[in-house]
Amino acid sequence: MENFNFYAPTYFAFGKDRENDCGELVKRFGGSKVLIHYGGGSVVRSGLLDRVKASLQKAGVPFVELGGVMPNPRSGLVYQGIELCKKEQVDFVLAVGGGSTIDSSKAIAAGVVYDGDFWDFYQGKLIEKALPVGTILTIAAAGSEGSPDSVITNEDGMIKRGATGDAIRPKFSILNPALTETLPAYQTACGITDIIAHLYERYLTNTKDVEVTDRLIEGLILTMKTEAPKVMANLTDYEARANIMWAGMVAHNNIVGVGRSQDWTSHQIEHELSALYDCAHGAGLAVTMPAVFTYNCKHDVMRFAQIAVRVWGCQMDFANPERTARDGIEALRSFLISIGMPKNFAELGAREEDIEKLAYTCCYGKGDEGGEIGGFVPLKQSDVEAIYRLML
Ligand code: NZQ
Ligand code: ZN
């Protein structure tokens, strides 16, 4: 195991009706004027936004609002949010929604206290200062409620990039599983896929002897395997939603990723797809993961065989471990298809003729990249192209 620091000081308020505590929590974490930031309207329709405002009013905390965050959140709204916060002297950003709303909130929070262009952070500059952020999560997926990361799409070129820094880790996150019961089946499955991807990205490591985090990851994927069919069969299964919601947080606040190298190839390759075609991140990952794993399988057959046996229930073929490894990848693919995820480029709305461009942007688009991606196996543009072709 490698040396590590782990400090993840988000306060979690979990369970039914907890959104009613948001006014008190904002005060507790120093907010005196709030920006309520939300998406395309699901929180208006569900009545959540009204409950949030009532809680802030009860706590005597004034607020302004900015809705309209799109899935794969855009830079334009971030600039608007920064201006609004400066004009209104906001000192706390409250995200009410999914990963897109939370990420947009984090970008605004960092941009308000920065003299330059907030996009600098999405080109590699560490976020060291930001307004405090709180979240009320409505979809179990991205894990942004416990992570120090934010992913934004720059409308200038439709480039999707991530930024990071402990300053944007939420001060508090309210997780009420009942709020996720209004999610359609497709969005629910996209979230489940993203959670599984966050676990695989950490599982695929070159660090030896990381049994505790291996076992935690396996336990979480096993949980998704048992809870996903329950929630897909009954979208208002509170207990299944509760297990998935907490798994989504644990999968991505990095408690299961410490002390080990991590991969993130599938995310890098997927981000090009959701940037160009505006598909859901989870749907893109469902198509990307089996292709990446198939391509990288030979790099560490025993690691893929281990997860095949321990999670997917495959029989170990000692004479041919690669067969076991590949069986595990196929089991993952079948599972994702069984919950309604797309299986290839066509179902995702992606086009073969874009492959060269996608691979180029993936490897060089950041400007500061050396043309290689991947923490598990270093991949060049030609490798990334080959992976996209496996998705056809
Ligand atoms: O905008 P509204 O109307 O709220 O609708 C949303 C949106 O259309 C809807 N939705 C959310 N909660 C709902 C609901 N509909 C009905 N009932 C509810 N309770 O679901 C749609 C998707 O929402 P979004 O916020 O985009 O989903 P998600 O949480 O999956 O976030 C995806 C974004 O997070 C990024 C992704 O790249 C993507 O841009 N990621 C962020 C990470 C991070 N910050 O740590 C890590 C992830 O790997 C990921 O890259
Ligand atoms: Zn993700």
Coordinates of N, CA and C in Angstrom, one line a residue, residues 128-232:
E128 N -7.9 26.3 -4.5 CA -7.4 26.5 -3.1 C -8.4 27.3 -2.3
K129 N -9.2 28.0 -2.9 CA -10.2 28.9 -2.2 C -11.5 28.9 -2.9
A130 N -12.6 28.8 -2.1 CA -13.9 28.9 -2.7 C -14.9 29.3 -1.6
L131 N -16.1 29.7 -2.0 CA -17.2 29.9 -1.1 C -17.6 28.5 -0.6
P132 N -18.1 28.4 0.7 CA -18.5 27.1 1.1 C -19.7 26.6 0.3
V133 N -19.8 25.3 0.0 CA -20.8 24.7 -0.8 C -21.6 23.7 0.1
G134 N -22.9 23.6 0.0 CA -23.7 22.6 0.6 C -24.5 21.9 -0.5
T135 N -24.9 20.7 -0.3 CA -25.7 20.0 -1.3 C -26.9 19.3 -0.8
I136 N -28.0 19.3 -1.6 CA -29.1 18.4 -1.3 C -29.3 17.6 -2.6
L137 N -28.9 16.3 -2.4 CA -28.7 15.4 -3.6 C -30.1 14.8 -4.0
T138 N -30.3 14.7 -5.3 CA -31.6 14.1 -5.8 C -31.3 12.9 -6.7
I139 N -30.1 12.6 -7.0 CA -29.8 11.4 -7.8 C -28.5 10.7 -7.3
A140 N -28.5 9.4 -7.1 CA -27.3 8.7 -6.6 C -26.6 8.4 -7.9
A141 N -25.4 9.0 -8.1 CA -24.6 8.8 -9.3 C -23.2 9.3 -9.2
A142 N -23.0 10.6 -9.4 CA -21.7 11.1 -9.6 C -20.8 11.1 -8.4
G143 N -21.4 11.1 -7.2 CA -20.6 11.1 -6.0 C -20.1 12.5 -5.7
S144 N -20.5 13.5 -6.4 CA -20.0 14.9 -6.2 C -20.4 15.4 -4.8
E145 N -21.4 14.8 -4.2 CA -21.8 15.2 -2.8 C -20.7 15.0 -1.8
G146 N -19.7 14.1 -2.1 CA -18.7 13.9 -1.1 C -17.3 14.1 -1.7
S147 N -17.2 14.6 -3.0 CA -15.9 14.6 -3.7 C -15.4 16.0 -3.8
P148 N -14.1 16.1 -4.0 CA -13.5 17.5 -4.2 C -13.4 17.8 -5.6
D149 N -14.2 17.3 -6.5 CA -14.1 17.4 -7.9 C -15.4 18.1 -8.5
S150 N -15.1 18.6 -9.7 CA -16.2 19.2 -10.5 C -15.9 19.1 -11.9
V151 N -17.0 18.7 -12.7 CA -16.7 18.5 -14.2 C -17.7 19.5 -14.9
I152 N -17.1 20.3 -15.8 CA -17.8 21.3 -16.5 C -17.5 21.2 -18.0
T153 N -18.5 21.5 -18.9 CA -18.3 21.5 -20.3 C -18.2 23.0 -20.8
N154 N -17.1 23.3 -21.4 CA -16.9 24.7 -21.9 C -17.6 24.7 -23.3
E155 N -18.5 25.7 -23.4 CA -19.3 25.8 -24.6 C -18.4 26.2 -25.8
D156 N -17.3 26.8 -25.5 CA -16.3 27.2 -26.5 C -15.5 25.9 -26.9
G157 N -16.1 25.2 -27.8 CA -15.4 23.9 -28.3 C -16.0 22.7 -27.7
M158 N -17.0 22.8 -26.8 CA -17.7 21.7 -26.1 C -16.6 20.7 -25.6
I159 N -15.7 21.3 -24.8 CA -14.7 20.5 -24.1 C -15.1 20.3 -22.7
K160 N -15.1 19.0 -22.3 CA -15.5 18.6 -20.9 C -14.3 18.3 -20.1
R161 N -14.1 19.0 -19.0 CA -12.9 18.8 -18.2 C -13.3 18.9 -16.7
G162 N -12.4 18.3 -15.9 CA -12.6 18.3 -14.4 C -11.6 19.2 -13.7
A163 N -12.1 19.7 -12.5 CA -11.2 20.5 -11.7 C -11.3 19.9 -10.3
T164 N -10.3 20.2 -9.4 CA -10.3 19.5 -8.1 C -9.7 20.5 -7.1
G165 N -10.0 20.2 -5.8 CA -9.4 21.0 -4.7 C -10.3 20.8 -3.5
D166 N -9.6 20.6 -2.3 CA -10.4 20.3 -1.1 C -11.4 21.5 -0.8
A167 N -11.0 22.7 -1.3 CA -11.9 23.9 -1.0 C -13.3 23.7 -1.5
I168 N -13.5 22.8 -2.6 CA -14.9 22.7 -3.1 C -15.5 21.4 -2.6
R169 N -14.9 20.7 -1.7 CA -15.6 19.6 -1.0 C -16.8 20.1 -0.2
P170 N -18.0 19.6 -0.4 CA -19.1 20.1 0.3 C -18.9 20.2 1.8
K171 N -19.4 21.3 2.4 CA -19.3 21.4 3.9 C -20.4 20.4 4.5
F172 N -21.6 20.4 3.8 CA -22.6 19.4 4.2 C -23.3 18.9 3.0
S173 N -23.8 17.6 3.1 CA -24.6 17.1 2.0 C -25.8 16.4 2.7
I174 N -27.0 16.7 2.2 CA -28.2 16.1 2.7 C -28.6 15.0 1.7
L175 N -28.7 13.8 2.2 CA -29.0 12.6 1.4 C -30.3 12.0 1.8
N176 N -31.4 12.3 1.2 CA -32.7 11.7 1.5 C -33.1 10.8 0.3
P177 N -33.0 9.5 0.5 CA -33.2 8.6 -0.6 C -34.6 8.7 -1.2
A178 N -35.6 9.2 -0.4 CA -36.9 9.4 -1.0 C -36.9 10.4 -2.1
L179 N -36.0 11.4 -2.1 CA -35.9 12.4 -3.1 C -35.6 11.7 -4.5
T180 N -35.0 10.6 -4.5 CA -34.5 9.9 -5.7 C -35.7 9.1 -6.3
E181 N -36.8 9.0 -5.6 CA -37.9 8.1 -6.1 C -38.6 8.6 -7.3
T182 N -38.4 9.9 -7.6 CA -39.0 10.5 -8.8 C -38.2 10.3 -10.1
L183 N -37.0 9.7 -9.9 CA -36.1 9.5 -11.1 C -36.7 8.4 -12.0
P184 N -36.7 8.7 -13.3 CA -37.1 7.7 -14.2 C -36.1 6.5 -14.2
A185 N -36.6 5.3 -14.7 CA -35.8 4.1 -14.7 C -34.4 4.4 -15.4
Y186 N -34.4 5.1 -16.5 CA -33.2 5.2 -17.3 C -32.2 6.0 -16.5
Q187 N -32.6 7.1 -15.9 CA -31.7 7.9 -15.1 C -31.2 7.2 -13.9
T188 N -32.1 6.4 -13.3 CA -31.7 5.5 -12.1 C -30.5 4.6 -12.6
A189 N -30.7 3.9 -13.7 CA -29.7 3.0 -14.2 C -28.4 3.7 -14.6
C190 N -28.5 4.9 -15.1 CA -27.3 5.7 -15.5 C -26.5 5.9 -14.2
G191 N -27.2 6.3 -13.1 CA -26.5 6.5 -11.8 C -25.9 5.3 -11.3
I192 N -26.5 4.2 -11.4 CA -26.0 2.9 -10.9 C -24.7 2.6 -11.7
T193 N -24.7 2.8 -13.0 CA -23.6 2.5 -13.8 C -22.4 3.4 -13.4
D194 N -22.7 4.7 -13.2 CA -21.6 5.6 -12.8 C -21.0 5.2 -11.5
I195 N -21.8 4.8 -10.6 CA -21.3 4.3 -9.3 C -20.3 3.1 -9.5
I196 N -20.8 2.2 -10.3 CA -19.9 1.0 -10.6 C -18.6 1.4 -11.2
A197 N -18.7 2.4 -12.1 CA -17.5 2.8 -12.8 C -16.5 3.5 -11.8
H198 N -17.0 4.2 -10.9 CA -16.1 4.9 -9.9 C -15.4 3.8 -9.1
L199 N -16.1 2.6 -8.9 CA -15.4 1.5 -8.2 C -14.4 0.8 -9.0
Y200 N -14.7 0.5 -10.3 CA -13.8 -0.1 -11.2 C -12.5 0.8 -11.4
E201 N -12.7 2.1 -11.5 CA -11.6 3.0 -11.8 C -10.6 2.9 -10.7
R202 N -11.0 2.6 -9.5 CA -10.1 2.4 -8.3 C -9.6 1.0 -8.2
Y203 N -10.5 0.1 -8.6 CA -10.1 -1.3 -8.5 C -8.9 -1.6 -9.4
L204 N -8.9 -1.0 -10.6 CA -7.8 -1.2 -11.6 C -6.6 -0.5 -11.2
T205 N -5.7 -1.2 -10.5 CA -4.6 -0.5 -9.9 C -3.3 -1.3 -10.2
N206 N -2.2 -0.6 -10.1 CA -0.9 -1.4 -10.2 C -0.2 -1.5 -8.9
T207 N -0.9 -1.1 -7.8 CA -0.4 -1.2 -6.5 C -0.7 -2.6 -5.9
K208 N 0.3 -3.2 -5.3 CA 0.1 -4.6 -4.8 C -0.4 -4.5 -3.4
D209 N -1.0 -5.6 -2.9 CA -1.3 -5.8 -1.5 C -2.3 -4.7 -1.0
V210 N -3.3 -4.5 -1.6 CA -4.3 -3.5 -1.2 C -5.7 -4.2 -0.9
E211 N -5.5 -5.2 0.0 CA -6.7 -6.1 0.2 C -7.9 -5.3 0.8
V212 N -7.6 -4.4 1.7 CA -8.7 -3.8 2.4 C -9.6 -3.0 1.4
T213 N -8.9 -2.2 0.6 CA -9.7 -1.4 -0.4 C -10.2 -2.3 -1.5
D214 N -9.5 -3.3 -1.9 CA -10.1 -4.3 -2.9 C -11.4 -4.9 -2.3
R215 N -11.4 -5.3 -1.0 CA -12.6 -5.9 -0.5 C -13.7 -4.9 -0.3
L216 N -13.4 -3.7 0.1 CA -14.5 -2.7 0.2 C -15.1 -2.4 -1.2
I217 N -14.3 -2.3 -2.2 CA -14.8 -2.1 -3.6 C -15.7 -3.3 -4.0
E218 N -15.2 -4.5 -3.8 CA -15.9 -5.7 -4.2 C -17.3 -5.7 -3.5
G219 N -17.3 -5.3 -2.2 CA -18.5 -5.3 -1.4 C -19.5 -4.3 -2.0
L220 N -19.0 -3.1 -2.4 CA -19.9 -2.1 -2.9 C -20.4 -2.5 -4.3
I221 N -19.6 -3.2 -5.1 CA -20.2 -3.6 -6.4 C -21.2 -4.7 -6.2
L222 N -20.9 -5.6 -5.3 CA -21.9 -6.6 -4.9 C -23.2 -6.0 -4.5
T223 N -23.1 -5.0 -3.7 CA -24.3 -4.3 -3.3 C -25.1 -3.7 -4.4
M224 N -24.4 -3.1 -5.4 CA -25.1 -2.6 -6.6 C -25.8 -3.8 -7.3
K225 N -25.1 -4.9 -7.4 CA -25.6 -6.1 -8.1 C -26.9 -6.6 -7.5
T226 N -27.0 -6.5 -6.1 CA -28.2 -7.0 -5.5 C -29.3 -5.9 -5.4
E227 N -28.9 -4.6 -5.2 CA -29.9 -3.6 -5.0 C -30.5 -3.0 -6.4
A228 N -29.6 -3.1 -7.4 CA -30.1 -2.5 -8.7 C -31.4 -3.2 -9.2
P229 N -31.4 -4.6 -9.3 CA -32.6 -5.2 -9.8 C -33.9 -4.8 -8.9
K230 N -33.7 -4.7 -7.6 CA -34.8 -4.3 -6.8 C -35.4 -3.0 -7.1
V231 N -34.5 -2.0 -7.3 CA -35.0 -0.6 -7.6 C -35.5 -0.6 -9.0
M232 N -34.9 -1.3 -10.0 CA -35.4 -1.3 -11.3 C -36.8 -1.9 -11.4

